[in-house]
Tab-separated table of C-alpha atoms in Angstrom:
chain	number	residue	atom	x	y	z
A	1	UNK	CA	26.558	9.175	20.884
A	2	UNK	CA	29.144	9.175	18.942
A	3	UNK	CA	29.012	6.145	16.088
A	4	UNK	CA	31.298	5.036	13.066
A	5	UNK	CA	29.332	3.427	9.981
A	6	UNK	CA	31.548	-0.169	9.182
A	7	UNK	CA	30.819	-1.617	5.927
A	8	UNK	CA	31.343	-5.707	6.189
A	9	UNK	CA	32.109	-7.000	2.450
A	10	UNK	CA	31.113	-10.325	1.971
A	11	UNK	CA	34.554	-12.134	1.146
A	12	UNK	CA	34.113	-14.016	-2.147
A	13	UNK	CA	33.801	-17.667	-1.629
A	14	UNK	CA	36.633	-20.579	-3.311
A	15	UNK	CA	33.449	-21.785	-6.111
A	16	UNK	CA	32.610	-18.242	-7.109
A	17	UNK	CA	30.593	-19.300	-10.198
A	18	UNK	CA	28.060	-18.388	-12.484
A	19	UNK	CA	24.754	-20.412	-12.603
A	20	UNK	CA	21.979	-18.225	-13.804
A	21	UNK	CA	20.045	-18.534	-10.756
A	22	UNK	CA	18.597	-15.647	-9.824
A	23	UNK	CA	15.374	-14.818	-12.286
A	24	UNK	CA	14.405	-11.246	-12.201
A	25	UNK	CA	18.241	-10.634	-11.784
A	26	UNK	CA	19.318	-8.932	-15.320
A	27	UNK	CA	23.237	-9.510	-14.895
A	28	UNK	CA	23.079	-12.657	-13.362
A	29	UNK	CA	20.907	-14.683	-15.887
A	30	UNK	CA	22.005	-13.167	-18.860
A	31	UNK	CA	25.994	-14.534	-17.864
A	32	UNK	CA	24.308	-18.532	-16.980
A	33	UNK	CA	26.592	-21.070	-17.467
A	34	UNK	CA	30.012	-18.716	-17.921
A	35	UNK	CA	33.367	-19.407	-16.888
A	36	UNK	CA	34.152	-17.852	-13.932
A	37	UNK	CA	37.530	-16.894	-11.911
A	38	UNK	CA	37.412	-17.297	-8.417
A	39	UNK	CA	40.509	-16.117	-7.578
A	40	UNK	CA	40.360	-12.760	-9.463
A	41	UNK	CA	36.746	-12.381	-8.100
A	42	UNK	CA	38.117	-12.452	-4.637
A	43	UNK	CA	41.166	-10.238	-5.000
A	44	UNK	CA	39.017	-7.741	-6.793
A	45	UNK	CA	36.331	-7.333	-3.477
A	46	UNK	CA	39.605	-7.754	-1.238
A	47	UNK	CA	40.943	-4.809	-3.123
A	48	UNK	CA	38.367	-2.505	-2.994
A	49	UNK	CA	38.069	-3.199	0.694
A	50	UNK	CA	41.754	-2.653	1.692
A	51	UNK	CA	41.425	0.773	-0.616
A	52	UNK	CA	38.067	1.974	1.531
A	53	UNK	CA	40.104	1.076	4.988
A	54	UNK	CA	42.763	2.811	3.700
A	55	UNK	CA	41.026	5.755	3.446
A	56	UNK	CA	39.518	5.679	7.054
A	57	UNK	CA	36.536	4.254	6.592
A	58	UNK	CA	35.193	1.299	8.973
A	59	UNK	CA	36.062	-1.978	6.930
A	60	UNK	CA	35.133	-5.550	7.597
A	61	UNK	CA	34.797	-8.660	5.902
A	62	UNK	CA	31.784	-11.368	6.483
A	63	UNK	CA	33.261	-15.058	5.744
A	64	UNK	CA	32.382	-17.389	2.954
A	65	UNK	CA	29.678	-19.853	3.562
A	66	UNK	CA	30.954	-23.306	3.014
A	67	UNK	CA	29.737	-25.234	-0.290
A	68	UNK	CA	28.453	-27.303	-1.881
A	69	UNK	CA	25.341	-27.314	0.350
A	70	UNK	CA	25.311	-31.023	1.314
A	71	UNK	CA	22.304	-30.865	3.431
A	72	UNK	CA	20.189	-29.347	1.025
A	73	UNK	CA	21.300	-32.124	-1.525
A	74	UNK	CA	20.954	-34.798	1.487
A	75	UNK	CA	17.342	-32.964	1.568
A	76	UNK	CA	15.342	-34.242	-1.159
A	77	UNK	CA	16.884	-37.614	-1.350
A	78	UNK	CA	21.158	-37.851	-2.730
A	79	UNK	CA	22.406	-40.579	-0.500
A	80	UNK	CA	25.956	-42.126	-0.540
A	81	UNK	CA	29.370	-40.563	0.085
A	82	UNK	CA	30.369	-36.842	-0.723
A	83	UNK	CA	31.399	-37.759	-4.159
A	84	UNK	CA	27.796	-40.021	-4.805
A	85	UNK	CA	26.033	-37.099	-4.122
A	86	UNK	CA	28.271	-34.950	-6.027
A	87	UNK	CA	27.646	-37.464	-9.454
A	88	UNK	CA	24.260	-38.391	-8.512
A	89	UNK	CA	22.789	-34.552	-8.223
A	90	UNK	CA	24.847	-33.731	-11.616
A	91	UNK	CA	22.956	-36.312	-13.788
A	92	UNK	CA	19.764	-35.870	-12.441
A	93	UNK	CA	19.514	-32.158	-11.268
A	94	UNK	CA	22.286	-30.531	-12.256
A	95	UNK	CA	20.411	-27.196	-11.603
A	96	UNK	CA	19.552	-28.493	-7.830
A	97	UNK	CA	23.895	-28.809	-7.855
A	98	UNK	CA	24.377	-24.951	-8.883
A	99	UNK	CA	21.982	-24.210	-6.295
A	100	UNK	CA	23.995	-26.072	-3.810
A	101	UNK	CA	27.100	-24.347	-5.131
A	102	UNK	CA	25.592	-20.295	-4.955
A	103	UNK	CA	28.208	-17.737	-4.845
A	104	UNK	CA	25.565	-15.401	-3.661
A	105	UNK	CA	26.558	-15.257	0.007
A	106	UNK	CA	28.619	-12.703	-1.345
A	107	UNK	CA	26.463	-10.098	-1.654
A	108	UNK	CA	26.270	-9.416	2.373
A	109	UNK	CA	23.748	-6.328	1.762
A	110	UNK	CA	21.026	-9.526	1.709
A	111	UNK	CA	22.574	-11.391	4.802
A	112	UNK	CA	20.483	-9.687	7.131
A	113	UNK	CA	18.848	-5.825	7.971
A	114	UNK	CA	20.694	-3.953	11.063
A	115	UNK	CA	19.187	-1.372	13.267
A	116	UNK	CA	21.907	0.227	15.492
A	117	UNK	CA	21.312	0.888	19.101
A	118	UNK	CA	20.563	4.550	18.612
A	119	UNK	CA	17.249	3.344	17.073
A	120	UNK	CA	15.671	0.168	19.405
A	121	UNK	CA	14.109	0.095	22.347
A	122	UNK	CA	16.615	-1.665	24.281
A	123	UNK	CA	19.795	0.286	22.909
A	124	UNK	CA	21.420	-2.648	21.378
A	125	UNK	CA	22.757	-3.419	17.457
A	126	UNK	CA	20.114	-5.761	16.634
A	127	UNK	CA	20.125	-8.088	13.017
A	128	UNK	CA	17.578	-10.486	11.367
A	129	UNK	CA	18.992	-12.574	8.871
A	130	UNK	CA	17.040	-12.793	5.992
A	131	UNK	CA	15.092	-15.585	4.789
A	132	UNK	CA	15.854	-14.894	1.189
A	133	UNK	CA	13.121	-18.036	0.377
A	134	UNK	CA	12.263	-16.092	-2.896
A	135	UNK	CA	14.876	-18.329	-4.407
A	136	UNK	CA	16.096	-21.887	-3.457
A	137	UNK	CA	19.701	-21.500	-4.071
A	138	UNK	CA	19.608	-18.524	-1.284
A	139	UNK	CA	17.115	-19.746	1.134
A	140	UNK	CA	19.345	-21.762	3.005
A	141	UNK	CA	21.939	-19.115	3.788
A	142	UNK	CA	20.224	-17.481	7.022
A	143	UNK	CA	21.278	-20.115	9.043
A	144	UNK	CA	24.930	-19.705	8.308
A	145	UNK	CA	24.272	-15.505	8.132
A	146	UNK	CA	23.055	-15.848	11.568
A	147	UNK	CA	26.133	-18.174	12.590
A	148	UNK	CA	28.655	-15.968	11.690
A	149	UNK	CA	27.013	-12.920	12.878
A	150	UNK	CA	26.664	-14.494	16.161
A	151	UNK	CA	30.301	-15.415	16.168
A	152	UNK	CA	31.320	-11.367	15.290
A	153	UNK	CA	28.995	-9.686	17.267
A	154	UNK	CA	28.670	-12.197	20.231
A	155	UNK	CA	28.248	-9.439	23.342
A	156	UNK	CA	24.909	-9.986	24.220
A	157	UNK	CA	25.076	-6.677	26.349
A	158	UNK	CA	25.851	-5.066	22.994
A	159	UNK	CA	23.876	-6.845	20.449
A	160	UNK	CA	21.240	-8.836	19.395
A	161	UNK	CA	20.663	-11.542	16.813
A	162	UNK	CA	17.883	-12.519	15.493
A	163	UNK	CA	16.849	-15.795	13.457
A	164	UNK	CA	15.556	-15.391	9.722
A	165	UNK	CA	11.609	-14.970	9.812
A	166	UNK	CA	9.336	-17.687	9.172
A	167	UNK	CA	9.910	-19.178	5.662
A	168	UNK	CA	7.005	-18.477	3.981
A	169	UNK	CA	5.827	-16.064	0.840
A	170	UNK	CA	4.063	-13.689	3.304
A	171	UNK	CA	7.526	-13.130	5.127
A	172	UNK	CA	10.139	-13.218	2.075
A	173	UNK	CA	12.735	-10.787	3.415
A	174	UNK	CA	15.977	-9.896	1.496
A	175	UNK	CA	18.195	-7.991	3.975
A	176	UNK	CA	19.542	-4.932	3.699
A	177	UNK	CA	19.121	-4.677	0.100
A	178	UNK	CA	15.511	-3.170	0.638
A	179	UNK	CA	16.323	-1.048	3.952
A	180	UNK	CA	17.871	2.693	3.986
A	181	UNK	CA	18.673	4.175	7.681
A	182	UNK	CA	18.124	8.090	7.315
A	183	UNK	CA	19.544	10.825	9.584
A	184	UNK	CA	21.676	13.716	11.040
A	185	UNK	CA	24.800	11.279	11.586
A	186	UNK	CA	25.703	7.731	12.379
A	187	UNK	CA	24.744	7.977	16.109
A	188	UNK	CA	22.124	9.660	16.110
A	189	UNK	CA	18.456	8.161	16.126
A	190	UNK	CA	17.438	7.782	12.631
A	191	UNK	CA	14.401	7.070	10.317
A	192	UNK	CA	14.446	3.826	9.007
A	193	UNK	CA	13.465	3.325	5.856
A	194	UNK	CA	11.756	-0.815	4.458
A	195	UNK	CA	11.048	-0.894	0.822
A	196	UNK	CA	8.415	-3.583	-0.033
A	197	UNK	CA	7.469	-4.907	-3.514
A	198	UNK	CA	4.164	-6.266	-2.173
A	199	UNK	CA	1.859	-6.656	0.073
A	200	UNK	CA	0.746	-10.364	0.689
A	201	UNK	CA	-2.604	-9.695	2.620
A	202	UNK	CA	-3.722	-7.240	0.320
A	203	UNK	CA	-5.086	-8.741	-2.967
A	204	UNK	CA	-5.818	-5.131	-4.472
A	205	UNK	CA	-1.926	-3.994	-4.222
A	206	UNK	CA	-0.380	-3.652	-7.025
A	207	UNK	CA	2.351	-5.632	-7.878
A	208	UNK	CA	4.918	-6.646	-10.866
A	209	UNK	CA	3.595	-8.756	-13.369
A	210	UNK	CA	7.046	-10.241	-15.184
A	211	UNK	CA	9.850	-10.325	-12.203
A	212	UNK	CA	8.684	-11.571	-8.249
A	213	UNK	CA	8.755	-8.607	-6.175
A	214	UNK	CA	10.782	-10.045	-3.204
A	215	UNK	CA	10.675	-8.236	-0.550
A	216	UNK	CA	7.045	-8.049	1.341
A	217	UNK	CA	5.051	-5.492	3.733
A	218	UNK	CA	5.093	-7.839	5.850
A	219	UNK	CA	8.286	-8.806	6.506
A	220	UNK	CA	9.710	-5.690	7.321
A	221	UNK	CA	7.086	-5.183	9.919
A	222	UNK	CA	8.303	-8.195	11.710
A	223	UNK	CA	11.953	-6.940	11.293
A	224	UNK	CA	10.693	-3.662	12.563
A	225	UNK	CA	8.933	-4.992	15.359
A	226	UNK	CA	11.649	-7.756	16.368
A	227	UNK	CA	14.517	-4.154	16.453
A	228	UNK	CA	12.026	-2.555	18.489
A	229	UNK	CA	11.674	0.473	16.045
A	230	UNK	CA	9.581	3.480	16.980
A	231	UNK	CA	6.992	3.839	14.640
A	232	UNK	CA	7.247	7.566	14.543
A	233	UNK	CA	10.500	7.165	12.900
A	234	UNK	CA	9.812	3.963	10.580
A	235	UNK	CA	8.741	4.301	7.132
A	236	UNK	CA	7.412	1.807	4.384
A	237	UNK	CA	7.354	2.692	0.754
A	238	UNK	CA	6.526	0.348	-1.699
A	239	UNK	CA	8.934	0.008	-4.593
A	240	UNK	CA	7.570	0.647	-8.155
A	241	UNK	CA	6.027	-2.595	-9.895
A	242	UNK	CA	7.002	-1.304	-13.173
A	243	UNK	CA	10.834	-0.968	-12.579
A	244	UNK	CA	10.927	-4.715	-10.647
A	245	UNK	CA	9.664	-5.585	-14.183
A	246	UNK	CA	12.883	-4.193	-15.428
A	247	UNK	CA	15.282	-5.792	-13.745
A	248	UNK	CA	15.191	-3.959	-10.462
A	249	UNK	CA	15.086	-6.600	-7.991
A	250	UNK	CA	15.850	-4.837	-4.770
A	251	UNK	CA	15.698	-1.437	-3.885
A	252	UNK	CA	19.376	-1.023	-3.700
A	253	UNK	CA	19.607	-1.080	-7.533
A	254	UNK	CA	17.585	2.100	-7.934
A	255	UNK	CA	18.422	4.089	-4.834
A	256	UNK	CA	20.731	4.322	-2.133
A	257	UNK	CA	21.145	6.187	1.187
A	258	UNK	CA	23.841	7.545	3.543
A	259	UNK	CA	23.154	10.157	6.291
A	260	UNK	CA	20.460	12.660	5.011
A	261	UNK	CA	21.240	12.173	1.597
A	262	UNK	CA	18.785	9.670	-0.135
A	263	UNK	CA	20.004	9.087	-4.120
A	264	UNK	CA	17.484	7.973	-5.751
A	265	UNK	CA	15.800	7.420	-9.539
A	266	UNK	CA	12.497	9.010	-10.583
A	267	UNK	CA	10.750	5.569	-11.067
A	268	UNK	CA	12.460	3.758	-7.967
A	269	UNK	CA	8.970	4.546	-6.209
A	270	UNK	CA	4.902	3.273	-6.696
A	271	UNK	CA	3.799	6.741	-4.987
A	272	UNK	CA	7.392	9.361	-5.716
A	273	UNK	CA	5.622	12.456	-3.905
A	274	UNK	CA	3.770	10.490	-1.247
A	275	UNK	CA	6.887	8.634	-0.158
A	276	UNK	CA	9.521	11.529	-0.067
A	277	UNK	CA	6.791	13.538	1.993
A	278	UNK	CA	6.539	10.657	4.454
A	279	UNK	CA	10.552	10.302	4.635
A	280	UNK	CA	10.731	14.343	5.011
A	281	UNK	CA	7.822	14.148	8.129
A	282	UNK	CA	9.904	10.974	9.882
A	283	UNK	CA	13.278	13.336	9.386
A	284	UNK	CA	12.117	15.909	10.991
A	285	UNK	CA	11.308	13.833	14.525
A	286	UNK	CA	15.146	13.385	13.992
A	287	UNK	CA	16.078	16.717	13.369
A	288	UNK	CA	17.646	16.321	9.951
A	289	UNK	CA	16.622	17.743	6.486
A	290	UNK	CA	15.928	15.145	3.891
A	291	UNK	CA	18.439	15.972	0.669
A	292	UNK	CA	17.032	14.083	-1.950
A	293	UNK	CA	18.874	14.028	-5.040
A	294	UNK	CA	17.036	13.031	-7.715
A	295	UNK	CA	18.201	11.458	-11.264
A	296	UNK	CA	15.249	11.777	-13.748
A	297	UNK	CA	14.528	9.227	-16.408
A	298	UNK	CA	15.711	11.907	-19.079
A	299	UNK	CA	18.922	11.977	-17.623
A	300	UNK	CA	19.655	8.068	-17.186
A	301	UNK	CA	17.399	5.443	-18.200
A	302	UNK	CA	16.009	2.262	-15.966
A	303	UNK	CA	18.229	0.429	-18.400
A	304	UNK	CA	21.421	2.516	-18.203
A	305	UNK	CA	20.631	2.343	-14.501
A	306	UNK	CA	20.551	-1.178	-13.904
A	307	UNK	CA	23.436	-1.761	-16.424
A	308	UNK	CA	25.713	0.285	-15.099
A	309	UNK	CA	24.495	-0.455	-11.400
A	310	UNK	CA	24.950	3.193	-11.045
A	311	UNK	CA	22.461	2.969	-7.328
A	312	UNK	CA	24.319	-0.128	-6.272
A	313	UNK	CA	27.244	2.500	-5.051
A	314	UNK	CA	28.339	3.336	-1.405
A	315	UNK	CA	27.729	6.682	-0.139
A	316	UNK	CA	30.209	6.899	2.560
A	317	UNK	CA	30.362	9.902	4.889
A	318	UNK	CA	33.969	12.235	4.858
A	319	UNK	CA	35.247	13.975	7.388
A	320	UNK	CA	34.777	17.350	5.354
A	321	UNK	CA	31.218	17.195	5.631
A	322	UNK	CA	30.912	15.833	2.125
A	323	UNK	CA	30.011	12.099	0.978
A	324	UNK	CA	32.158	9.675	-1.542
A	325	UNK	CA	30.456	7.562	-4.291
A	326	UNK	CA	31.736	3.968	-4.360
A	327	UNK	CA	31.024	3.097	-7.882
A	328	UNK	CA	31.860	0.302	-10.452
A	329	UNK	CA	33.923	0.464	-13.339
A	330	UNK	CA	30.657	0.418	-15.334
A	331	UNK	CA	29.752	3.712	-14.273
A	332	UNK	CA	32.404	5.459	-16.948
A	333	UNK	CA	31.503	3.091	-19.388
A	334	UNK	CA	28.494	4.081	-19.729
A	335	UNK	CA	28.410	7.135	-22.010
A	336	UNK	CA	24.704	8.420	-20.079
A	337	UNK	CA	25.502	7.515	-16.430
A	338	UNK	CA	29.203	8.718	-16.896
A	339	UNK	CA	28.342	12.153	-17.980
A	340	UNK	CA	25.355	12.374	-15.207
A	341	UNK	CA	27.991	11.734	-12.709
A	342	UNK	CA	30.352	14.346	-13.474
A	343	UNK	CA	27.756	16.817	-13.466
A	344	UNK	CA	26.611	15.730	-9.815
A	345	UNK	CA	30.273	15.869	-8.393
A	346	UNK	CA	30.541	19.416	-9.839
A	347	UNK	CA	27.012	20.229	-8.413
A	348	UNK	CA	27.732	21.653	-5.073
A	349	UNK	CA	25.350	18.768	-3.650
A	350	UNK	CA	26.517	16.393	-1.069
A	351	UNK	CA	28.115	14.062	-3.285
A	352	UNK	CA	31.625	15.384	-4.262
A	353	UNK	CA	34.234	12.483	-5.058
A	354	UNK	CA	33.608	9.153	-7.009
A	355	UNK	CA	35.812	6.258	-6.305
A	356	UNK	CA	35.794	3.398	-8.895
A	357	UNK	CA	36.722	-0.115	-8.463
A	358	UNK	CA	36.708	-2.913	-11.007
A	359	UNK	CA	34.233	-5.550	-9.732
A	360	UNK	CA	33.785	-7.436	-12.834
A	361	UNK	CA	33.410	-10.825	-11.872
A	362	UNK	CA	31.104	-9.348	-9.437
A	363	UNK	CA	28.906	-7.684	-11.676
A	364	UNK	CA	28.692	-10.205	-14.051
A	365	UNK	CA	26.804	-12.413	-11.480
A	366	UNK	CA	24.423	-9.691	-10.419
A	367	UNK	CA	25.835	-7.780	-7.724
A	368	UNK	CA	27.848	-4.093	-7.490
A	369	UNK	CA	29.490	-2.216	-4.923
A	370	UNK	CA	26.070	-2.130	-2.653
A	371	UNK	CA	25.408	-5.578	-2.877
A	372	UNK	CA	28.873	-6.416	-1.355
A	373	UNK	CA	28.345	-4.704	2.116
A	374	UNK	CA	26.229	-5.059	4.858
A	375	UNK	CA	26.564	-1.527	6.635
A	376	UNK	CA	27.286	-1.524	10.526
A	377	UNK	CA	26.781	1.916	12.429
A	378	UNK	CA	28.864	1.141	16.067
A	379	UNK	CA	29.847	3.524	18.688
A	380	UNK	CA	33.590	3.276	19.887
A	381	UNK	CA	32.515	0.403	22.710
A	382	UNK	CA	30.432	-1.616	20.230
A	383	UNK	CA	33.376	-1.654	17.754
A	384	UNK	CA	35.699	-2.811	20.366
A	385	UNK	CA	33.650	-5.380	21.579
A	386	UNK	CA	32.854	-7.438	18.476
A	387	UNK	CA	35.090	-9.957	17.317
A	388	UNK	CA	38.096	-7.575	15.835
A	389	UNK	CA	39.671	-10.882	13.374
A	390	UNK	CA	37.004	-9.553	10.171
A	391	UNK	CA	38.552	-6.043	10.626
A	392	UNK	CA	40.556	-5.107	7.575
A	393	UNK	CA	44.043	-3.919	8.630
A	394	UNK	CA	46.983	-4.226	5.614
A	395	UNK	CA	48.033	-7.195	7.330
A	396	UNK	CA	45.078	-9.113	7.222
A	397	UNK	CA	44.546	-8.051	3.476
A	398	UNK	CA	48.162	-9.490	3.034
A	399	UNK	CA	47.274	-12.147	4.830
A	400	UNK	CA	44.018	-13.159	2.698
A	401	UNK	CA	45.683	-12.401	-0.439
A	402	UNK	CA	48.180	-15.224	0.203
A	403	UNK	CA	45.343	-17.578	1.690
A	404	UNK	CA	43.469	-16.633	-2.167
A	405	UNK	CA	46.752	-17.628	-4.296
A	406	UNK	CA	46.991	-20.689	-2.355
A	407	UNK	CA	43.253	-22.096	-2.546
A	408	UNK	CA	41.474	-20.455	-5.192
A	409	UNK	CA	41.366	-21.716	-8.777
A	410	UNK	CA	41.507	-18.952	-11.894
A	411	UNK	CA	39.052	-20.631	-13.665
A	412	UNK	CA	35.778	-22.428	-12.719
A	413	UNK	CA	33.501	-24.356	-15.564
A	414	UNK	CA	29.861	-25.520	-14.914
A	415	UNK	CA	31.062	-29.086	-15.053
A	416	UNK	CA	33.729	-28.655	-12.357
A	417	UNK	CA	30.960	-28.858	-10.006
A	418	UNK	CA	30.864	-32.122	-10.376
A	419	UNK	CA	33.890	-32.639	-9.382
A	420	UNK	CA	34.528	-33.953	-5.376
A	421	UNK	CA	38.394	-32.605	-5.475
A	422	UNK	CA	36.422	-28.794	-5.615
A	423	UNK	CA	34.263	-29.409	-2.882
A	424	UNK	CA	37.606	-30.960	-0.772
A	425	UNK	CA	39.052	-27.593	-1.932
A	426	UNK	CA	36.473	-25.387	-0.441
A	427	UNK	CA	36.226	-27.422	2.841
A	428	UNK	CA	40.170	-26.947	3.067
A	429	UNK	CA	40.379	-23.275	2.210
A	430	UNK	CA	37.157	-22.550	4.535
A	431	UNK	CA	38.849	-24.449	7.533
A	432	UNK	CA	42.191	-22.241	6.977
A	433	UNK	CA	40.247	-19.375	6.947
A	434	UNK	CA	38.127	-19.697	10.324
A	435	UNK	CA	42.052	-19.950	11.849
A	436	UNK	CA	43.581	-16.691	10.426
A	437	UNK	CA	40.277	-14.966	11.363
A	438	UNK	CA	40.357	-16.334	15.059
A	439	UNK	CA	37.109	-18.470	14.356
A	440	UNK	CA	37.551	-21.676	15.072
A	441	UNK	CA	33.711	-22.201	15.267
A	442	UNK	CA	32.400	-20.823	12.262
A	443	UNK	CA	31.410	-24.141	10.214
A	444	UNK	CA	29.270	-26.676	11.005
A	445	UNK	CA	31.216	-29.194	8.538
């Protein structure tokens, strides 16, 4: 059937800050404690989103989740009014409070993994949101990922939605970040690809020894098995323990995928040979040719890699037959990965155009171009019967520009957090926003 890939950017949130949280996570710890800018950090993802609709391609937005997280600070024991809680959680665990106040619901590609009805049994879009219980300051998002998804894609005949698996090391699942959907074209059955850091039942696996691997066997077997994937057509491939140790803390940040095109780094693997043979068997059940392009170690480091997030791109589909790189400004700054790049787009291969946004404040918290999409494959009746408010039209982008200047602040400090007027702010800006998007349901407040 025929199917149109939508990309839903995670809209940045009104207390986009930078906390540090996320250990293993290069970009984001070494930038702890900064002064961010909300309000440039959202009109930089709006930007890049309005220039990829622009251009034809699907475009969507996933809301903010609301912060701070009161119930995780109600939790383990802050008691009083908004504000006690608030002062209370500064003094005494002020790192509990940047928890509470994440910014990483932004980064959508970990919200949940999709499998489009061209590949379950049932022939529905199904998601899991992800647990994400690697890390306290994301383990409470699933329940608000699965909220909102519910409230988009809300035709049960359509699609399904499942809850985050159970919360537990054997089942830490990150989303999307650590799942690549091979094949001939976006309606077509496809191999789906789950890339695991570790097995949890097997004590003889190996597995990093500096940064947690994340994403388990495990739990993309139960994400498998809830999307009611054929096993002919699923793959698992264990990402390399050496290059987690490096900074690589989801698959996305050392290779990407788009159609039959699978872009990938010579160390992104444990077993390089083994897996690209198993991806090349899977392919052809599908009838499509695997075209793996390859970047050696020679050509661009780990390091340059995960600096310049050079794998954290898009690779969106054209309708000349070719495929665009979404990239971040980063890319051309770096000397290595910039001159790699203009030697692929004058290659002949697949890849033919690079568009470049700035996503600093992005990227200075962790996250690139990848991390800010969850990718959507719908034929023309599944578009049209999810909730069509997230769809990025110039009005809405007009629209959310002028909801931005009005709530966001241009600076944020780690001591504003303690502050009750920014949590009053977020609550107010979130509450507008479930209006213009035709949500009124979205928060649990």
């Amino acid at each position: 059937m025929r199917a149109r890939e939508f990309n839903f950017d995670g809209l940045v949130g009104p207390s986009h800050n930078y906390a540090g949280l996320s250990f293993g996570n290069v970009a984001s710890f070494s930038n702890v404690k900064s002064a961010s800018n909300p309000k440039l950090a959202a009109l930089q993802g709006l930007a890049k989103m309005r220039a990829l609709a622009a251009r034809g391609f699907g475009q969507a937005l996933l809301p903010p989740q609301d912060r701070p997280n009161f119930r995780l600070l109600r939790s383990i024991g802050f008691t009083g009014s908004d504000a006690d809680v608030l002062a209370k959680a500064a003094k005494e665990a002020p790192v509990i409070l940047a928890c509470a106040y994440s910014a990483s619901p932004m980064w959508t590609a970990n919200a949940a993994t999709v499998s489009p009805s061209a590949d379950s049994a049932d022939g529905r879009t199904h998601f899991t949101a992800a647990n994400l219980n690697n890390k306290l300051h994301r383990a409470f998002e699933h329940a608000q990922s699965a909220r909102s998804l519910r409230a988009i894609f809300h035709d049960i005949d359509h699609f399904a939605v499942h809850d985050a698996l159970p919360g537990t090391p054997a089942f830490g699942d990150e989303g999307a970040a650590n799942h690549t959907r091979l094949c001939k074209d976006h309606g077509s059955a496809a191999v789906e690809m789950f890339v695991y850091g570790r097995t949890e039942f097997d004590a003889s696996a190996s597995a990093p020894k500096k940064y947690p691997a994340r994403q388990t066997l495990e739990a993309s077997q139960g994400v498998a098995r809830l999307h009611g994937l054929s096993a002919e057509r699923t793959v698992y491939i264990q990402q390399n323990p050496d290059v987690i140790d490096q900074g690589v803390f989801h698959n996305d940040v050392i290779a990407v995928g788009n159609g039959n095109v699978l872009f990938y780094h010579d160390q992104a693997f444990a077993d390089e040979a083994g897996s690209l043979d198993q991806l090349r068997r899977a392919m052809d059940g599908v009838g499509a040719e695997l075209n793996a392009i390859r970047v050696d170690t020679g050509a661009v480091s780990v390091a340059d890699a995960v600096a310049s997030y050079l794998f954290n791109s898009q690779l969106l589909s054209k309708d000349n037959g070719k495929m665009a790189l979404v990239i971040p400004q980063e890319c051309e700054e770096n000397a290595a990965v910039a001159a790699y790049l203009q030697g692929l787009v004058g290659s002949g291969n697949a890849v033919d155009e690079l568009i470049h946004f700035d996503l600093r404040q992005s990227m200075r918290n962790g996250g690139g171009p990848a991390c800010l999409r969850l990718r959507v494959a719908l034929t023309d009746a599944e578009a049209a019967a999810m909730h069509q408010g997230v769809v990025m039209t110039e009005a809405l982008y007009h629209t959310l520009v002028a909801w931005v200047e009005k709530h966001y602040r241009d600076r944020l400090d780690p001591a504003d957090l303690a502050d009750p007027a920014l949590a009053i702010e977020v609550h107010t800006a979130l509450e507008d926003l479930s209006r213009i998007l035709g949500m009124p349901n979205l928060y649990d407040f």
